CSV table of C-alpha atoms and ligand atoms in Angstrom, one decimal:
chain,number,residue,atom,x,y,z
A,175,MET,CA,-24.4,-15.0,2.3
A,176,THR,CA,-21.6,-15.5,4.8
A,177,TYR,CA,-18.6,-17.2,3.4
A,178,CYS,CA,-16.4,-17.5,6.5
A,179,VAL,CA,-16.2,-16.0,9.9
A,180,GLY,CA,-16.8,-12.3,9.7
A,181,ILE,CA,-16.5,-12.1,5.9
A,182,ASP,CA,-19.3,-11.9,3.4
A,183,VAL,CA,-19.9,-10.2,0.1
A,184,ALA,CA,-21.8,-7.4,1.9
A,185,THR,CA,-18.7,-6.7,3.9
A,186,PHE,CA,-16.6,-6.7,0.8
A,187,LYS,CA,-19.1,-4.3,-0.9
A,188,LYS,CA,-18.5,-1.7,1.8
A,189,GLY,CA,-14.9,-1.4,0.5
A,190,GLU,CA,-16.2,-0.4,-3.0
A,191,GLY,CA,-17.1,2.8,-4.6
A,192,LEU,CA,-14.2,5.2,-3.8
A,193,ASP,CA,-14.1,8.0,-6.4
A,194,LEU,CA,-10.5,7.9,-7.7
A,195,ALA,CA,-10.9,11.4,-9.2
A,196,ALA,CA,-11.7,13.0,-5.7
A,197,ILE,CA,-8.7,14.4,-3.8
A,198,PRO,CA,-9.1,13.3,-0.1
A,199,GLU,CA,-8.9,15.6,2.9
A,200,PRO,CA,-5.8,14.8,4.9
A,201,ASP,CA,-7.9,13.5,7.8
A,202,GLU,CA,-9.7,11.2,5.5
A,203,VAL,CA,-6.5,9.3,4.6
A,204,ASP,CA,-6.3,6.3,7.0
A,205,ALA,CA,-5.7,2.6,6.6
A,206,ALA,CA,-9.3,1.8,5.6
A,207,TRP,CA,-9.3,4.7,3.0
A,208,CYS,CA,-6.0,3.5,1.6
A,209,LEU,CA,-7.3,0.0,1.2
A,210,ARG,CA,-10.3,1.3,-0.7
A,211,PHE,CA,-8.1,3.5,-2.8
A,212,LEU,CA,-6.0,0.4,-3.8
A,213,ARG,CA,-9.2,-1.6,-4.6
A,214,ALA,CA,-10.4,1.3,-6.8
A,215,ILE,CA,-7.1,1.3,-8.7
A,216,ARG,CA,-7.4,-2.5,-8.7
A,217,ASP,CA,-4.5,-3.5,-10.9
A,218,VAL,CA,-1.4,-3.0,-8.8
A,219,ALA,CA,2.2,-4.1,-8.8
A,220,PHE,CA,2.9,-6.9,-6.4
A,221,ALA,CA,6.6,-7.6,-5.5
A,222,THR,CA,8.0,-10.7,-3.9
A,223,ILE,CA,11.4,-12.4,-3.5
A,224,ASP,CA,11.7,-15.4,-5.8
A,225,ALA,CA,13.2,-18.8,-5.1
A,226,ASP,CA,16.7,-17.4,-6.2
A,227,GLY,CA,16.5,-14.6,-3.7
A,228,LEU,CA,15.9,-12.0,-6.4
A,229,PRO,CA,13.1,-9.4,-6.6
A,230,SER,CA,10.1,-10.3,-8.8
A,231,VAL,CA,7.2,-8.1,-9.7
A,232,ARG,CA,3.9,-8.5,-11.6
A,233,VAL,CA,0.5,-6.9,-11.8
A,234,ILE,CA,-2.2,-8.5,-9.6
A,235,ASP,CA,-5.8,-7.5,-9.0
A,236,VAL,CA,-6.9,-6.3,-5.6
A,237,MET,CA,-9.9,-8.5,-5.4
A,238,ALA,CA,-11.6,-7.0,-2.3
A,239,VAL,CA,-10.9,-5.1,0.8
A,240,THR,CA,-12.4,-4.7,4.2
A,241,ASP,CA,-11.4,-1.9,6.7
A,242,GLU,CA,-8.5,-4.0,7.8
A,243,ARG,CA,-7.6,-6.5,5.0
A,244,LEU,CA,-6.7,-6.5,1.4
A,245,TYR,CA,-7.6,-9.8,-0.5
A,246,PHE,CA,-5.9,-11.2,-3.6
A,247,LEU,CA,-5.8,-14.5,-5.5
A,248,ALA,CA,-2.9,-16.6,-6.7
A,249,PRO,CA,-3.4,-19.7,-8.8
A,250,ARG,CA,-1.4,-22.6,-7.4
A,251,GLY,CA,0.6,-23.1,-10.6
A,252,LYS,CA,2.0,-19.6,-10.6
A,253,ALA,CA,5.5,-18.7,-9.4
A,254,PHE,CA,3.7,-15.8,-7.5
A,255,HIS,CA,1.9,-18.5,-5.5
A,256,ASP,CA,5.2,-20.2,-4.7
A,257,ASP,CA,6.7,-16.9,-3.6
A,258,VAL,CA,4.0,-15.8,-1.3
A,259,MET,CA,3.7,-19.3,0.3
A,260,ARG,CA,7.5,-19.4,0.9
A,261,GLU,CA,8.0,-15.8,2.0
A,262,GLN,CA,4.7,-15.1,3.6
A,263,PHE,CA,5.3,-11.4,2.8
A,264,VAL,CA,4.5,-9.1,-0.1
A,265,ALA,CA,4.9,-5.5,-1.2
A,266,LEU,CA,2.5,-3.7,-3.5
A,267,VAL,CA,2.0,-0.3,-5.0
A,268,GLY,CA,-0.7,1.3,-7.2
A,269,GLN,CA,-0.8,4.6,-8.9
A,270,THR,CA,-3.5,6.7,-10.5
A,271,SER,CA,-3.0,8.7,-13.8
A,272,ASP,CA,-2.7,11.9,-11.7
A,273,TYR,CA,0.4,10.6,-9.8
A,274,ARG,CA,-1.3,9.5,-6.6
A,275,THR,CA,0.3,6.4,-5.2
A,276,CYS,CA,-0.5,4.0,-2.4
A,277,ARG,CA,2.0,1.4,-1.3
A,278,LEU,CA,1.7,-1.4,1.3
A,279,ARG,CA,3.9,-4.1,2.4
A,280,GLY,CA,3.0,-6.7,4.9
A,281,ARG,CA,2.5,-10.2,6.2
A,282,ILE,CA,0.3,-12.6,4.3
A,283,ALA,CA,-2.4,-14.8,5.8
A,284,HIS,CA,-3.6,-17.9,3.9
A,285,PRO,CA,-7.0,-19.0,5.3
A,286,GLU,CA,-6.8,-22.8,5.8
A,287,GLY,CA,-9.2,-25.5,4.8
A,288,GLU,CA,-10.7,-26.3,1.4
A,289,ALA,CA,-14.2,-25.3,2.4
A,290,VAL,CA,-13.1,-21.9,3.6
A,291,GLN,CA,-10.9,-21.4,0.5
A,292,HIS,CA,-13.7,-22.4,-1.8
A,293,ALA,CA,-16.2,-20.1,-0.1
A,294,LEU,CA,-13.8,-17.2,-0.3
A,295,VAL,CA,-13.0,-17.9,-3.9
A,296,ASP,CA,-16.8,-17.8,-4.6
A,297,ALA,CA,-17.1,-14.5,-2.8
A,298,LEU,CA,-14.2,-12.9,-4.6
A,299,PHE,CA,-15.5,-14.2,-8.0
A,300,GLU,CA,-18.9,-12.7,-7.1
A,301,MET,CA,-17.1,-9.4,-6.5
A,302,ASN,CA,-15.0,-9.7,-9.7
A,303,PRO,CA,-17.2,-11.5,-12.3
A,304,SER,CA,-14.6,-11.0,-15.1
A,305,MET,CA,-12.5,-13.7,-13.3
A,306,ASN,CA,-15.0,-16.2,-14.8
A,307,LEU,CA,-13.6,-15.5,-18.2
A,308,LEU,CA,-10.2,-16.8,-17.1
A,309,TYR,CA,-11.3,-19.5,-14.7
A,310,SER,CA,-14.7,-20.8,-15.6
A,311,GLY,CA,-16.7,-23.3,-13.5
A,312,GLU,CA,-14.7,-25.4,-11.1
A,313,ASN,CA,-11.5,-24.0,-12.6
A,314,ARG,CA,-11.8,-21.1,-10.2
A,315,TYR,CA,-10.7,-23.4,-7.3
A,316,ILE,CA,-7.1,-23.5,-8.7
A,317,CYS,CA,-6.9,-20.0,-7.1
A,318,ASP,CA,-5.9,-19.7,-3.5
A,319,VAL,CA,-7.1,-16.7,-1.5
A,320,PHE,CA,-4.6,-14.7,0.5
A,321,TYR,CA,-5.0,-11.5,2.5
A,322,ILE,CA,-2.8,-8.9,4.1
A,323,GLU,CA,-4.0,-7.7,7.5
A,324,GLU,CA,-0.7,-6.7,9.2
A,325,GLY,CA,1.5,-4.2,7.4
A,326,LYS,CA,2.7,-0.7,6.8
A,327,GLY,CA,2.1,1.7,3.9
A,328,GLU,CA,1.9,5.2,2.7
A,329,TYR,CA,-0.4,7.4,0.5
A,330,PHE,CA,1.6,9.8,-1.6
A,331,ASP,CA,0.2,12.5,-3.8
A,332,LEU,CA,2.9,13.7,-6.1
A,333,GLY,CA,0.5,15.8,-8.2
A,334,GLN,CA,-0.1,18.4,-5.4
A,335,ASN,CA,2.2,21.3,-4.8
A,336,PRO,CA,3.6,20.8,-2.2
A,337,VAL,CA,3.4,17.1,-2.3
A,338,PHE,CA,1.3,15.3,0.3
A,339,ARG,CA,2.1,12.0,2.0
A,340,LYS,CA,0.7,10.2,4.9
A,341,PRO,CA,1.7,6.8,6.4
A,342,PHE,CA,-0.7,4.2,7.6
A,343,ALA,CA,-0.6,0.8,9.3
A,344,LEU,CA,-2.7,-2.3,9.4
A,345,GLY,CA,-2.2,-3.1,13.0
A,346,GLY,CA,0.6,-1.3,15.0
A,347,GLU,CA,2.1,2.1,14.3
A,348,PRO,CA,2.7,3.6,10.9
A,349,GLU,CA,6.3,3.1,9.6
A,350,VAL,CA,8.6,6.1,9.1
A,351,ARG,CA,11.5,5.2,6.8
A,352,GLY,CA,13.8,7.3,4.6
A,353,THR,CA,12.7,10.6,6.1
A,354,PHE,CA,15.0,13.6,6.7
A,355,PHE,CA,15.2,15.3,10.1
A,356,ILE,CA,17.0,18.4,11.2
A,357,THR,CA,19.2,17.9,14.3
A,358,ASP,CA,20.3,20.3,17.1
A,359,ALA,CA,23.5,20.8,15.0
A,360,CYS,CA,21.5,23.3,12.9
A,361,ILE,CA,23.0,26.8,12.9
A,362,GLU,CA,19.8,28.4,11.5
A,363,CYS,CA,21.5,29.6,8.3
A,364,GLU,CA,18.4,29.1,6.1
A,365,THR,CA,20.3,27.5,3.3
A,366,CYS,CA,18.0,24.5,3.3
A,367,VAL,CA,14.9,26.6,3.2
A,368,ALA,CA,16.1,28.3,0.0
A,369,ALA,CA,17.1,25.0,-1.5
A,370,CYS,CA,13.9,23.0,-0.7
A,371,PRO,CA,11.8,22.5,-3.8
A,372,GLU,CA,8.6,21.9,-1.7
A,373,GLN,CA,9.0,24.9,0.6
A,374,CYS,CA,8.4,22.5,3.5
A,375,ILE,CA,11.1,23.6,5.9
A,376,ALA,CA,10.0,25.9,8.7
A,377,SER,CA,12.4,28.2,10.7
A,378,GLY,CA,12.9,27.5,14.4
A,379,SER,CA,15.4,26.1,16.8
A,380,PRO,CA,16.3,23.8,15.1
A,381,TYR,CA,14.6,24.3,11.8
A,382,LYS,CA,11.9,21.6,11.1
A,383,ILE,CA,10.8,19.6,8.0
A,384,GLU,CA,7.1,19.3,7.5
A,385,GLN,CA,7.1,15.5,6.8
A,386,SER,CA,3.7,15.4,5.1
A,387,HIS,CA,4.9,17.7,2.4
A,388,CYS,CA,8.5,16.4,2.0
A,389,LEU,CA,9.5,14.9,-1.3
A,390,ARG,CA,12.5,13.1,0.4
A,391,CYS,CA,14.8,14.2,-2.4
A,392,GLY,CA,17.8,14.9,-0.1
A,393,ILE,CA,18.5,18.4,-1.6
A,394,CYS,CA,18.4,20.0,1.8
A,395,GLN,CA,20.9,17.4,3.2
A,396,GLU,CA,23.4,18.1,0.5
A,397,ALA,CA,23.0,21.8,0.8
A,398,CYS,CA,23.4,22.0,4.6
A,399,PRO,CA,26.9,23.4,5.4
A,400,VAL,CA,27.1,21.7,8.8
A,401,GLN,CA,25.6,18.3,8.1
A,402,ALA,CA,22.7,19.0,10.5
A,403,ILE,CA,20.2,17.0,8.4
A,404,VAL,CA,20.0,13.3,8.8
A,405,LYS,CA,18.1,10.5,7.2
A,406,ARG,CA,16.3,7.9,9.3
B,212,SF4,S1,14.2,16.2,1.4
B,212,SF4,FE1,13.7,17.6,-0.3
B,212,SF4,S2,11.5,18.1,-0.1
B,212,SF4,FE2,12.2,17.2,1.8
B,212,SF4,S3,12.8,19.0,3.1
B,212,SF4,FE3,14.7,18.3,2.1
B,212,SF4,S4,14.8,19.5,0.2
B,212,SF4,FE4,12.7,19.7,1.0
B,213,SF4,S1,21.0,24.4,6.1
B,213,SF4,FE1,21.5,23.1,7.9
B,213,SF4,S2,22.2,24.6,9.4
B,213,SF4,FE2,21.2,25.8,7.8
B,213,SF4,S3,19.1,26.0,8.6
B,213,SF4,FE3,19.1,24.2,7.3
B,213,SF4,S4,19.5,22.5,8.7
B,213,SF4,FE4,20.0,24.4,9.8
């Protein structure tokens, strides 16, 4: 059954079934895979800015995903609903028990129209039958449906040695923040290579940090004798 343009339960079901125990190949990790990973974790931390301008966080279910969108619900009485309606932006992060994390922050869409909202609620309740225990019968329609379809995120496997990380984007280019780079001021002294706990700095002119294996700890920056390492 189609619930609104382009979205039906069959589409949502394609986002199911990712095996959380399986370590992905680097090429496998893209936006669609990361959304499926978050759906498999399911209970993830959602952060917003509250009415006082302060950070607020709570655990919310990822109710369904497609290749490009992540869907969640917010009952209209909750402060979380107020926050997302006001800010139109959310950040979320989920982690497995073996220290693999996926985070995403992005703009929220709120499909308009009661019929569309009700149809989406029906679809998401079909995907997540346990929701009926909380919101039985017509009570389900106190929930509003939101989705993220424009945002930036990163998959981060802290359990590997060296660590592995890969940015992704829902629309546009992946975001690169808080990364360390070696500039032309490098005198090739090798101090950073010896100091790096992840062995992810390669010699060259200048030396180069392998970003996908960098912990972003900053040890190399503090060790460099000529301040050749910068954070961007
Ligand atoms: S930030 Fe840490 S992990 Fe990354 S290159 Fe520097 S020392 Fe290595
Ligand atoms: S410690 Fe600084 S100068 Fe030495 S190799 Fe590393 S980046 Fe270059």
